[in-house]
Amino acid sequence: MGEVKLLGSWGSPFSRRVEMALKHKGVEYEFIDEDLANKSPLLLQYNPVHKKVPVLLHNGKPIAESVVILEYIDETWKTNPIFPKHPYEKAMARFWAKFIDEKCNPAIWQIIWSRDKERDKAIEEAIVHLKTLENELKDKKFFGGETIGVVDIVANLIGFWLGVMQEATGIELVTKERFPILSNWIDEYVSCSVIKENLPPREKLLEAFKSRLNAPAWKY
């Protein structure tokens, strides 16, 4: 199926989404680790609009934005599908992926990088959104059913990065008492081989968060 390259960053949940999908499909690719503080000419050339990772290069043609890339991967490599086949179920998967990116993730990032009343407000907002997401999960093993699907991949910030963030800040957002179903999903999620094998080193990620939180130049 041609040459595949991925411009990403080792600690980015968004580029890790693409790696999870590629590995799940058994697609061989070259990973180019971008320094996001000093973006390469290659990244600026292939994603001039957003200037962000990830960017997938397939036979020299660039595709940007992680969820767009996931759909492209699923349509290009048919083995081990991550999107449902039925149009309605596929639409619902897109809906929940968008809900995670537009509601859950911004609230989580706001908790990490805010203080005092702003943080309290962000926590309240995140709890509401995560409860909504938990209600969608119900009694399923994964959002995709018995196997990992696109919504599970898109939820990787919640499944792994959030736990590291909580340790770095001392904030307890997702606990078994508050989110029993979501907590069980997280346990299953990080135990799934295709997920586990494509997560960044936890200690390295933890140090990166602590370093940024403690940086003298950081203003809350």
JSON list of C-alpha atoms in Angstrom, two decimals:
[
{"chain": "A", "resi": 1, "resn": "MET", "atom": "CA", "xyz": [0.00, 0.00, 0.00]},
{"chain": "A", "resi": 2, "resn": "GLY", "atom": "CA", "xyz": [2.98, 2.31, -0.40]},
{"chain": "A", "resi": 3, "resn": "GLU", "atom": "CA", "xyz": [5.19, 4.36, 1.89]},
{"chain": "A", "resi": 4, "resn": "VAL", "atom": "CA", "xyz": [3.75, 5.49, 5.22]},
{"chain": "A", "resi": 5, "resn": "LYS", "atom": "CA", "xyz": [5.31, 8.09, 7.49]},
{"chain": "A", "resi": 6, "resn": "LEU", "atom": "CA", "xyz": [3.94, 9.69, 10.63]},
{"chain": "A", "resi": 7, "resn": "LEU", "atom": "CA", "xyz": [5.00, 13.10, 11.88]},
{"chain": "A", "resi": 8, "resn": "GLY", "atom": "CA", "xyz": [4.22, 13.05, 15.58]},
{"chain": "A", "resi": 9, "resn": "SER", "atom": "CA", "xyz": [5.49, 13.63, 19.08]},
{"chain": "A", "resi": 10, "resn": "TRP", "atom": "CA", "xyz": [6.31, 10.92, 21.61]},
{"chain": "A", "resi": 11, "resn": "GLY", "atom": "CA", "xyz": [4.11, 12.43, 24.35]},
{"chain": "A", "resi": 12, "resn": "SER", "atom": "CA", "xyz": [1.18, 13.59, 22.22]},
{"chain": "A", "resi": 13, "resn": "PRO", "atom": "CA", "xyz": [-2.06, 11.65, 22.74]},
{"chain": "A", "resi": 14, "resn": "PHE", "atom": "CA", "xyz": [-3.14, 12.80, 19.28]},
{"chain": "A", "resi": 15, "resn": "SER", "atom": "CA", "xyz": [-0.21, 11.28, 17.40]},
{"chain": "A", "resi": 16, "resn": "ARG", "atom": "CA", "xyz": [-0.39, 8.19, 19.63]},
{"chain": "A", "resi": 17, "resn": "ARG", "atom": "CA", "xyz": [-3.96, 7.69, 18.41]},
{"chain": "A", "resi": 18, "resn": "VAL", "atom": "CA", "xyz": [-2.62, 7.28, 14.89]},
{"chain": "A", "resi": 19, "resn": "GLU", "atom": "CA", "xyz": [0.11, 4.89, 16.04]},
{"chain": "A", "resi": 20, "resn": "MET", "atom": "CA", "xyz": [-2.50, 2.75, 17.81]},
{"chain": "A", "resi": 21, "resn": "ALA", "atom": "CA", "xyz": [-4.58, 2.52, 14.65]},
{"chain": "A", "resi": 22, "resn": "LEU", "atom": "CA", "xyz": [-1.60, 1.74, 12.40]},
{"chain": "A", "resi": 23, "resn": "LYS", "atom": "CA", "xyz": [-0.33, -0.97, 14.77]},
{"chain": "A", "resi": 24, "resn": "HIS", "atom": "CA", "xyz": [-3.85, -2.39, 15.13]},
{"chain": "A", "resi": 25, "resn": "LYS", "atom": "CA", "xyz": [-4.00, -2.67, 11.34]},
{"chain": "A", "resi": 26, "resn": "GLY", "atom": "CA", "xyz": [-0.50, -4.11, 11.04]},
{"chain": "A", "resi": 27, "resn": "VAL", "atom": "CA", "xyz": [0.67, -1.20, 8.87]},
{"chain": "A", "resi": 28, "resn": "GLU", "atom": "CA", "xyz": [4.42, -0.58, 8.76]},
{"chain": "A", "resi": 29, "resn": "TYR", "atom": "CA", "xyz": [5.38, 3.07, 9.04]},
{"chain": "A", "resi": 30, "resn": "GLU", "atom": "CA", "xyz": [8.27, 5.41, 9.77]},
{"chain": "A", "resi": 31, "resn": "PHE", "atom": "CA", "xyz": [7.82, 7.63, 12.84]},
{"chain": "A", "resi": 32, "resn": "ILE", "atom": "CA", "xyz": [9.33, 11.12, 12.71]},
{"chain": "A", "resi": 33, "resn": "ASP", "atom": "CA", "xyz": [9.45, 12.61, 16.22]},
{"chain": "A", "resi": 34, "resn": "GLU", "atom": "CA", "xyz": [8.84, 16.36, 16.02]},
{"chain": "A", "resi": 35, "resn": "ASP", "atom": "CA", "xyz": [10.23, 18.92, 18.47]},
{"chain": "A", "resi": 36, "resn": "LEU", "atom": "CA", "xyz": [7.08, 20.96, 19.05]},
{"chain": "A", "resi": 37, "resn": "ALA", "atom": "CA", "xyz": [9.10, 23.87, 20.44]},
{"chain": "A", "resi": 38, "resn": "ASN", "atom": "CA", "xyz": [11.07, 24.02, 17.19]},
{"chain": "A", "resi": 39, "resn": "LYS", "atom": "CA", "xyz": [8.80, 22.74, 14.44]},
{"chain": "A", "resi": 40, "resn": "SER", "atom": "CA", "xyz": [10.53, 21.28, 11.41]},
{"chain": "A", "resi": 41, "resn": "PRO", "atom": "CA", "xyz": [10.18, 22.64, 7.87]},
{"chain": "A", "resi": 42, "resn": "LEU", "atom": "CA", "xyz": [8.67, 19.25, 7.01]},
{"chain": "A", "resi": 43, "resn": "LEU", "atom": "CA", "xyz": [5.81, 19.73, 9.49]},
{"chain": "A", "resi": 44, "resn": "LEU", "atom": "CA", "xyz": [5.18, 23.30, 8.35]},
{"chain": "A", "resi": 45, "resn": "GLN", "atom": "CA", "xyz": [5.22, 22.14, 4.73]},
{"chain": "A", "resi": 46, "resn": "TYR", "atom": "CA", "xyz": [2.76, 19.31, 5.21]},
{"chain": "A", "resi": 47, "resn": "ASN", "atom": "CA", "xyz": [0.43, 20.97, 7.74]},
{"chain": "A", "resi": 48, "resn": "PRO", "atom": "CA", "xyz": [0.59, 24.70, 6.89]},
{"chain": "A", "resi": 49, "resn": "VAL", "atom": "CA", "xyz": [-2.93, 25.33, 8.20]},
{"chain": "A", "resi": 50, "resn": "HIS", "atom": "CA", "xyz": [-2.66, 24.11, 11.83]},
{"chain": "A", "resi": 51, "resn": "LYS", "atom": "CA", "xyz": [1.12, 23.52, 12.05]},
{"chain": "A", "resi": 52, "resn": "LYS", "atom": "CA", "xyz": [0.44, 20.64, 14.48]},
{"chain": "A", "resi": 53, "resn": "VAL", "atom": "CA", "xyz": [1.06, 16.93, 14.81]},
{"chain": "A", "resi": 54, "resn": "PRO", "atom": "CA", "xyz": [0.00, 14.37, 13.80]},
{"chain": "A", "resi": 55, "resn": "VAL", "atom": "CA", "xyz": [0.42, 14.37, 10.05]},
{"chain": "A", "resi": 56, "resn": "LEU", "atom": "CA", "xyz": [0.23, 11.09, 8.13]},
{"chain": "A", "resi": 57, "resn": "LEU", "atom": "CA", "xyz": [2.15, 10.90, 4.87]},
{"chain": "A", "resi": 58, "resn": "HIS", "atom": "CA", "xyz": [0.91, 8.16, 2.57]},
{"chain": "A", "resi": 59, "resn": "ASN", "atom": "CA", "xyz": [2.87, 7.98, -0.67]},
{"chain": "A", "resi": 60, "resn": "GLY", "atom": "CA", "xyz": [3.88, 11.59, -0.09]},
{"chain": "A", "resi": 61, "resn": "LYS", "atom": "CA", "xyz": [0.32, 12.86, 0.37]},
{"chain": "A", "resi": 62, "resn": "PRO", "atom": "CA", "xyz": [-0.35, 14.52, 3.76]},
{"chain": "A", "resi": 63, "resn": "ILE", "atom": "CA", "xyz": [-3.43, 13.99, 5.94]},
{"chain": "A", "resi": 64, "resn": "ALA", "atom": "CA", "xyz": [-3.77, 16.09, 9.11]},
{"chain": "A", "resi": 65, "resn": "GLU", "atom": "CA", "xyz": [-5.98, 15.99, 12.22]},
{"chain": "A", "resi": 66, "resn": "SER", "atom": "CA", "xyz": [-6.01, 12.76, 14.20]},
{"chain": "A", "resi": 67, "resn": "VAL", "atom": "CA", "xyz": [-9.67, 11.73, 13.78]},
{"chain": "A", "resi": 68, "resn": "VAL", "atom": "CA", "xyz": [-9.55, 12.49, 10.05]},
{"chain": "A", "resi": 69, "resn": "ILE", "atom": "CA", "xyz": [-6.40, 10.34, 9.85]},
{"chain": "A", "resi": 70, "resn": "LEU", "atom": "CA", "xyz": [-8.09, 7.50, 11.75]},
{"chain": "A", "resi": 71, "resn": "GLU", "atom": "CA", "xyz": [-10.94, 7.43, 9.25]},
{"chain": "A", "resi": 72, "resn": "TYR", "atom": "CA", "xyz": [-8.49, 7.51, 6.33]},
{"chain": "A", "resi": 73, "resn": "ILE", "atom": "CA", "xyz": [-6.55, 4.60, 7.83]},
{"chain": "A", "resi": 74, "resn": "ASP", "atom": "CA", "xyz": [-9.72, 2.58, 8.33]},
{"chain": "A", "resi": 75, "resn": "GLU", "atom": "CA", "xyz": [-10.85, 3.15, 4.75]},
{"chain": "A", "resi": 76, "resn": "THR", "atom": "CA", "xyz": [-7.41, 2.44, 3.26]},
{"chain": "A", "resi": 77, "resn": "TRP", "atom": "CA", "xyz": [-6.47, -0.69, 5.24]},
{"chain": "A", "resi": 78, "resn": "LYS", "atom": "CA", "xyz": [-9.54, -2.87, 5.67]},
{"chain": "A", "resi": 79, "resn": "THR", "atom": "CA", "xyz": [-8.21, -5.42, 8.19]},
{"chain": "A", "resi": 80, "resn": "ASN", "atom": "CA", "xyz": [-9.19, -5.03, 11.86]},
{"chain": "A", "resi": 81, "resn": "PRO", "atom": "CA", "xyz": [-11.74, -2.23, 11.34]},
{"chain": "A", "resi": 82, "resn": "ILE", "atom": "CA", "xyz": [-11.96, 0.46, 14.01]},
{"chain": "A", "resi": 83, "resn": "PHE", "atom": "CA", "xyz": [-15.13, 2.16, 12.71]},
{"chain": "A", "resi": 84, "resn": "PRO", "atom": "CA", "xyz": [-18.46, 0.28, 12.72]},
{"chain": "A", "resi": 85, "resn": "LYS", "atom": "CA", "xyz": [-19.78, -0.81, 9.31]},
{"chain": "A", "resi": 86, "resn": "HIS", "atom": "CA", "xyz": [-23.40, 0.18, 9.87]},
{"chain": "A", "resi": 87, "resn": "PRO", "atom": "CA", "xyz": [-23.99, 3.85, 8.88]},
{"chain": "A", "resi": 88, "resn": "TYR", "atom": "CA", "xyz": [-25.89, 4.69, 12.07]},
{"chain": "A", "resi": 89, "resn": "GLU", "atom": "CA", "xyz": [-23.29, 3.09, 14.34]},
{"chain": "A", "resi": 90, "resn": "LYS", "atom": "CA", "xyz": [-20.51, 4.82, 12.40]},
{"chain": "A", "resi": 91, "resn": "ALA", "atom": "CA", "xyz": [-22.30, 8.16, 12.82]},
{"chain": "A", "resi": 92, "resn": "MET", "atom": "CA", "xyz": [-22.60, 7.53, 16.57]},
{"chain": "A", "resi": 93, "resn": "ALA", "atom": "CA", "xyz": [-18.89, 6.69, 16.78]},
{"chain": "A", "resi": 94, "resn": "ARG", "atom": "CA", "xyz": [-18.10, 10.00, 15.07]},
{"chain": "A", "resi": 95, "resn": "PHE", "atom": "CA", "xyz": [-20.46, 11.77, 17.47]},
{"chain": "A", "resi": 96, "resn": "TRP", "atom": "CA", "xyz": [-18.75, 10.40, 20.59]},
{"chain": "A", "resi": 97, "resn": "ALA", "atom": "CA", "xyz": [-15.27, 10.99, 19.19]},
{"chain": "A", "resi": 98, "resn": "LYS", "atom": "CA", "xyz": [-16.26, 14.62, 18.62]},
{"chain": "A", "resi": 99, "resn": "PHE", "atom": "CA", "xyz": [-17.79, 14.83, 22.10]},
{"chain": "A", "resi": 100, "resn": "ILE", "atom": "CA", "xyz": [-14.49, 13.68, 23.63]},
{"chain": "A", "resi": 101, "resn": "ASP", "atom": "CA", "xyz": [-12.44, 16.17, 21.62]},
{"chain": "A", "resi": 102, "resn": "GLU", "atom": "CA", "xyz": [-14.78, 19.12, 22.03]},
{"chain": "A", "resi": 103, "resn": "LYS", "atom": "CA", "xyz": [-16.06, 18.60, 25.59]},
{"chain": "A", "resi": 104, "resn": "CYS", "atom": "CA", "xyz": [-14.06, 16.13, 27.71]},
{"chain": "A", "resi": 105, "resn": "ASN", "atom": "CA", "xyz": [-10.50, 16.86, 26.67]},
{"chain": "A", "resi": 106, "resn": "PRO", "atom": "CA", "xyz": [-10.67, 20.70, 26.85]},
{"chain": "A", "resi": 107, "resn": "ALA", "atom": "CA", "xyz": [-12.12, 20.47, 30.37]},
{"chain": "A", "resi": 108, "resn": "ILE", "atom": "CA", "xyz": [-9.35, 18.07, 31.44]},
{"chain": "A", "resi": 109, "resn": "TRP", "atom": "CA", "xyz": [-6.59, 20.31, 30.04]},
{"chain": "A", "resi": 110, "resn": "GLN", "atom": "CA", "xyz": [-8.21, 23.30, 31.76]},
{"chain": "A", "resi": 111, "resn": "ILE", "atom": "CA", "xyz": [-8.01, 21.51, 35.13]},
{"chain": "A", "resi": 112, "resn": "ILE", "atom": "CA", "xyz": [-4.31, 20.88, 34.69]},
{"chain": "A", "resi": 113, "resn": "TRP", "atom": "CA", "xyz": [-3.28, 24.38, 33.64]},
{"chain": "A", "resi": 114, "resn": "SER", "atom": "CA", "xyz": [-5.65, 26.51, 35.75]},
{"chain": "A", "resi": 115, "resn": "ARG", "atom": "CA", "xyz": [-5.85, 27.48, 39.42]},
{"chain": "A", "resi": 116, "resn": "ASP", "atom": "CA", "xyz": [-8.37, 28.32, 42.16]},
{"chain": "A", "resi": 117, "resn": "LYS", "atom": "CA", "xyz": [-11.90, 29.18, 40.96]},
{"chain": "A", "resi": 118, "resn": "GLU", "atom": "CA", "xyz": [-11.07, 28.47, 37.32]},
{"chain": "A", "resi": 119, "resn": "ARG", "atom": "CA", "xyz": [-9.86, 25.00, 38.27]},
{"chain": "A", "resi": 120, "resn": "ASP", "atom": "CA", "xyz": [-12.93, 24.32, 40.44]},
{"chain": "A", "resi": 121, "resn": "LYS", "atom": "CA", "xyz": [-15.17, 25.28, 37.52]},
{"chain": "A", "resi": 122, "resn": "ALA", "atom": "CA", "xyz": [-13.17, 23.07, 35.13]},
{"chain": "A", "resi": 123, "resn": "ILE", "atom": "CA", "xyz": [-13.44, 20.11, 37.53]},
{"chain": "A", "resi": 124, "resn": "GLU", "atom": "CA", "xyz": [-17.23, 20.51, 37.73]},
{"chain": "A", "resi": 125, "resn": "GLU", "atom": "CA", "xyz": [-17.44, 20.70, 33.94]},
{"chain": "A", "resi": 126, "resn": "ALA", "atom": "CA", "xyz": [-15.20, 17.67, 33.44]},
{"chain": "A", "resi": 127, "resn": "ILE", "atom": "CA", "xyz": [-17.26, 15.58, 35.88]},
{"chain": "A", "resi": 128, "resn": "VAL", "atom": "CA", "xyz": [-20.46, 16.34, 33.94]},
{"chain": "A", "resi": 129, "resn": "HIS", "atom": "CA", "xyz": [-18.87, 15.42, 30.60]},
{"chain": "A", "resi": 130, "resn": "LEU", "atom": "CA", "xyz": [-17.20, 12.27, 31.92]},
{"chain": "A", "resi": 131, "resn": "LYS", "atom": "CA", "xyz": [-20.47, 11.12, 33.48]},
{"chain": "A", "resi": 132, "resn": "THR", "atom": "CA", "xyz": [-22.13, 11.54, 30.09]},
{"chain": "A", "resi": 133, "resn": "LEU", "atom": "CA", "xyz": [-19.36, 9.48, 28.52]},
{"chain": "A", "resi": 134, "resn": "GLU", "atom": "CA", "xyz": [-19.64, 6.83, 31.25]},
{"chain": "A", "resi": 135, "resn": "ASN", "atom": "CA", "xyz": [-23.37, 6.53, 30.59]},
{"chain": "A", "resi": 136, "resn": "GLU", "atom": "CA", "xyz": [-22.59, 5.76, 26.95]},
{"chain": "A", "resi": 137, "resn": "LEU", "atom": "CA", "xyz": [-20.15, 3.00, 27.99]},
{"chain": "A", "resi": 138, "resn": "LYS", "atom": "CA", "xyz": [-22.77, 1.29, 30.21]},
{"chain": "A", "resi": 139, "resn": "ASP", "atom": "CA", "xyz": [-21.96, -2.43, 30.54]},
{"chain": "A", "resi": 140, "resn": "LYS", "atom": "CA", "xyz": [-19.69, -2.67, 27.49]},
{"chain": "A", "resi": 141, "resn": "LYS", "atom": "CA", "xyz": [-16.06, -3.74, 27.81]},
{"chain": "A", "resi": 142, "resn": "PHE", "atom": "CA", "xyz": [-14.98, -1.06, 25.34]},
{"chain": "A", "resi": 143, "resn": "PHE", "atom": "CA", "xyz": [-16.84, 1.73, 23.57]},
{"chain": "A", "resi": 144, "resn": "GLY", "atom": "CA", "xyz": [-16.44, -0.45, 20.47]},
{"chain": "A", "resi": 145, "resn": "GLY", "atom": "CA", "xyz": [-18.04, -3.44, 22.23]},
{"chain": "A", "resi": 146, "resn": "GLU", "atom": "CA", "xyz": [-15.81, -6.44, 22.91]},
{"chain": "A", "resi": 147, "resn": "THR", "atom": "CA", "xyz": [-12.90, -4.99, 20.92]},
{"chain": "A", "resi": 148, "resn": "ILE", "atom": "CA", "xyz": [-11.14, -1.66, 20.69]},
{"chain": "A", "resi": 149, "resn": "GLY", "atom": "CA", "xyz": [-12.83, 0.83, 18.37]},
{"chain": "A", "resi": 150, "resn": "VAL", "atom": "CA", "xyz": [-12.31, 4.38, 17.22]},
{"chain": "A", "resi": 151, "resn": "VAL", "atom": "CA", "xyz": [-13.96, 5.93, 20.30]},
{"chain": "A", "resi": 152, "resn": "ASP", "atom": "CA", "xyz": [-11.61, 3.99, 22.58]},
{"chain": "A", "resi": 153, "resn": "ILE", "atom": "CA", "xyz": [-8.62, 5.19, 20.57]},
{"chain": "A", "resi": 154, "resn": "VAL", "atom": "CA", "xyz": [-9.83, 8.81, 20.66]},
{"chain": "A", "resi": 155, "resn": "ALA", "atom": "CA", "xyz": [-10.38, 8.49, 24.44]},
{"chain": "A", "resi": 156, "resn": "ASN", "atom": "CA", "xyz": [-6.69, 7.74, 25.04]},
{"chain": "A", "resi": 157, "resn": "LEU", "atom": "CA", "xyz": [-6.16, 11.00, 26.96]},
{"chain": "A", "resi": 158, "resn": "ILE", "atom": "CA", "xyz": [-8.75, 9.78, 29.49]},
{"chain": "A", "resi": 159, "resn": "GLY", "atom": "CA", "xyz": [-7.45, 6.22, 29.44]},
{"chain": "A", "resi": 160, "resn": "PHE", "atom": "CA", "xyz": [-3.80, 6.99, 30.17]},
{"chain": "A", "resi": 161, "resn": "TRP", "atom": "CA", "xyz": [-2.66, 10.63, 30.14]},
{"chain": "A", "resi": 162, "resn": "LEU", "atom": "CA", "xyz": [-5.25, 11.68, 32.72]},
{"chain": "A", "resi": 163, "resn": "GLY", "atom": "CA", "xyz": [-3.84, 9.29, 35.35]},
{"chain": "A", "resi": 164, "resn": "VAL", "atom": "CA", "xyz": [-0.37, 10.78, 34.84]},
{"chain": "A", "resi": 165, "resn": "MET", "atom": "CA", "xyz": [-1.79, 14.30, 35.05]},
{"chain": "A", "resi": 166, "resn": "GLN", "atom": "CA", "xyz": [-3.58, 13.44, 38.29]},
{"chain": "A", "resi": 167, "resn": "GLU", "atom": "CA", "xyz": [-0.35, 12.18, 39.82]},
{"chain": "A", "resi": 168, "resn": "ALA", "atom": "CA", "xyz": [1.56, 15.28, 38.69]},
{"chain": "A", "resi": 169, "resn": "THR", "atom": "CA", "xyz": [-1.00, 17.70, 40.15]},
{"chain": "A", "resi": 170, "resn": "GLY", "atom": "CA", "xyz": [-2.37, 15.73, 43.09]},
{"chain": "A", "resi": 171, "resn": "ILE", "atom": "CA", "xyz": [-5.91, 16.17, 41.75]},
{"chain": "A", "resi": 172, "resn": "GLU", "atom": "CA", "xyz": [-8.26, 13.18, 41.91]},
{"chain": "A", "resi": 173, "resn": "LEU", "atom": "CA", "xyz": [-10.80, 13.49, 39.12]},
{"chain": "A", "resi": 174, "resn": "VAL", "atom": "CA", "xyz": [-11.48, 9.92, 38.04]},
{"chain": "A", "resi": 175, "resn": "THR", "atom": "CA", "xyz": [-11.79, 7.53, 40.99]},
{"chain": "A", "resi": 176, "resn": "LYS", "atom": "CA", "xyz": [-13.51, 4.15, 41.27]},
{"chain": "A", "resi": 177, "resn": "GLU", "atom": "CA", "xyz": [-16.04, 5.70, 43.66]},
{"chain": "A", "resi": 178, "resn": "ARG", "atom": "CA", "xyz": [-16.95, 8.57, 41.34]},
{"chain": "A", "resi": 179, "resn": "PHE", "atom": "CA", "xyz": [-16.63, 6.73, 38.02]},
{"chain": "A", "resi": 180, "resn": "PRO", "atom": "CA", "xyz": [-16.82, 2.94, 38.58]},
{"chain": "A", "resi": 181, "resn": "ILE", "atom": "CA", "xyz": [-17.64, 2.05, 34.96]},
{"chain": "A", "resi": 182, "resn": "LEU", "atom": "CA", "xyz": [-15.08, 4.41, 33.44]},
{"chain": "A", "resi": 183, "resn": "SER", "atom": "CA", "xyz": [-12.45, 3.18, 35.91]},
{"chain": "A", "resi": 184, "resn": "ASN", "atom": "CA", "xyz": [-13.07, -0.43, 34.83]},
{"chain": "A", "resi": 185, "resn": "TRP", "atom": "CA", "xyz": [-12.75, 0.67, 31.21]},
{"chain": "A", "resi": 186, "resn": "ILE", "atom": "CA", "xyz": [-9.40, 2.33, 31.99]},
{"chain": "A", "resi": 187, "resn": "ASP", "atom": "CA", "xyz": [-8.13, -0.92, 33.56]},
{"chain": "A", "resi": 188, "resn": "GLU", "atom": "CA", "xyz": [-9.19, -2.91, 30.49]},
{"chain": "A", "resi": 189, "resn": "TYR", "atom": "CA", "xyz": [-7.86, -0.22, 28.18]},
{"chain": "A", "resi": 190, "resn": "VAL", "atom": "CA", "xyz": [-4.28, -0.07, 29.46]},
{"chain": "A", "resi": 191, "resn": "SER", "atom": "CA", "xyz": [-4.18, -3.89, 29.59]},
{"chain": "A", "resi": 192, "resn": "CYS", "atom": "CA", "xyz": [-5.11, -4.22, 25.90]},
{"chain": "A", "resi": 193, "resn": "SER", "atom": "CA", "xyz": [-1.94, -5.09, 23.97]},
{"chain": "A", "resi": 194, "resn": "VAL", "atom": "CA", "xyz": [-2.44, -2.72, 21.02]},
{"chain": "A", "resi": 195, "resn": "ILE", "atom": "CA", "xyz": [-2.97, 0.14, 23.48]},
{"chain": "A", "resi": 196, "resn": "LYS", "atom": "CA", "xyz": [-0.32, -0.83, 26.03]},
{"chain": "A", "resi": 197, "resn": "GLU", "atom": "CA", "xyz": [2.37, -1.21, 23.37]},
{"chain": "A", "resi": 198, "resn": "ASN", "atom": "CA", "xyz": [1.69, 2.26, 21.97]},
{"chain": "A", "resi": 199, "resn": "LEU", "atom": "CA", "xyz": [1.68, 4.37, 25.12]},
{"chain": "A", "resi": 200, "resn": "PRO", "atom": "CA", "xyz": [4.54, 6.70, 26.03]},
{"chain": "A", "resi": 201, "resn": "PRO", "atom": "CA", "xyz": [6.83, 5.75, 28.96]},
{"chain": "A", "resi": 202, "resn": "ARG", "atom": "CA", "xyz": [4.84, 6.71, 32.06]},
{"chain": "A", "resi": 203, "resn": "GLU", "atom": "CA", "xyz": [7.75, 8.05, 34.10]},
{"chain": "A", "resi": 204, "resn": "LYS", "atom": "CA", "xyz": [9.02, 10.15, 31.20]},
{"chain": "A", "resi": 205, "resn": "LEU", "atom": "CA", "xyz": [5.54, 11.61, 30.69]},
{"chain": "A", "resi": 206, "resn": "LEU", "atom": "CA", "xyz": [5.16, 12.27, 34.42]},
{"chain": "A", "resi": 207, "resn": "GLU", "atom": "CA", "xyz": [8.48, 14.13, 34.52]},
{"chain": "A", "resi": 208, "resn": "ALA", "atom": "CA", "xyz": [7.45, 16.17, 31.49]},
{"chain": "A", "resi": 209, "resn": "PHE", "atom": "CA", "xyz": [4.22, 17.27, 33.20]},
{"chain": "A", "resi": 210, "resn": "LYS", "atom": "CA", "xyz": [6.00, 18.05, 36.48]},
{"chain": "A", "resi": 211, "resn": "SER", "atom": "CA", "xyz": [8.69, 20.00, 34.65]},
{"chain": "A", "resi": 212, "resn": "ARG", "atom": "CA", "xyz": [6.12, 22.13, 32.86]},
{"chain": "A", "resi": 213, "resn": "LEU", "atom": "CA", "xyz": [4.06, 22.69, 36.00]},
{"chain": "A", "resi": 214, "resn": "ASN", "atom": "CA", "xyz": [7.14, 23.74, 37.96]},
{"chain": "A", "resi": 215, "resn": "ALA", "atom": "CA", "xyz": [8.73, 25.87, 35.23]},
{"chain": "A", "resi": 216, "resn": "PRO", "atom": "CA", "xyz": [9.53, 29.43, 36.51]},
{"chain": "A", "resi": 217, "resn": "ALA", "atom": "CA", "xyz": [8.15, 30.91, 33.31]},
{"chain": "A", "resi": 218, "resn": "TRP", "atom": "CA", "xyz": [4.80, 29.20, 33.77]},
{"chain": "A", "resi": 219, "resn": "LYS", "atom": "CA", "xyz": [2.08, 31.62, 34.88]},
{"chain": "A", "resi": 220, "resn": "TYR", "atom": "CA", "xyz": [-1.24, 30.44, 36.22]}
]
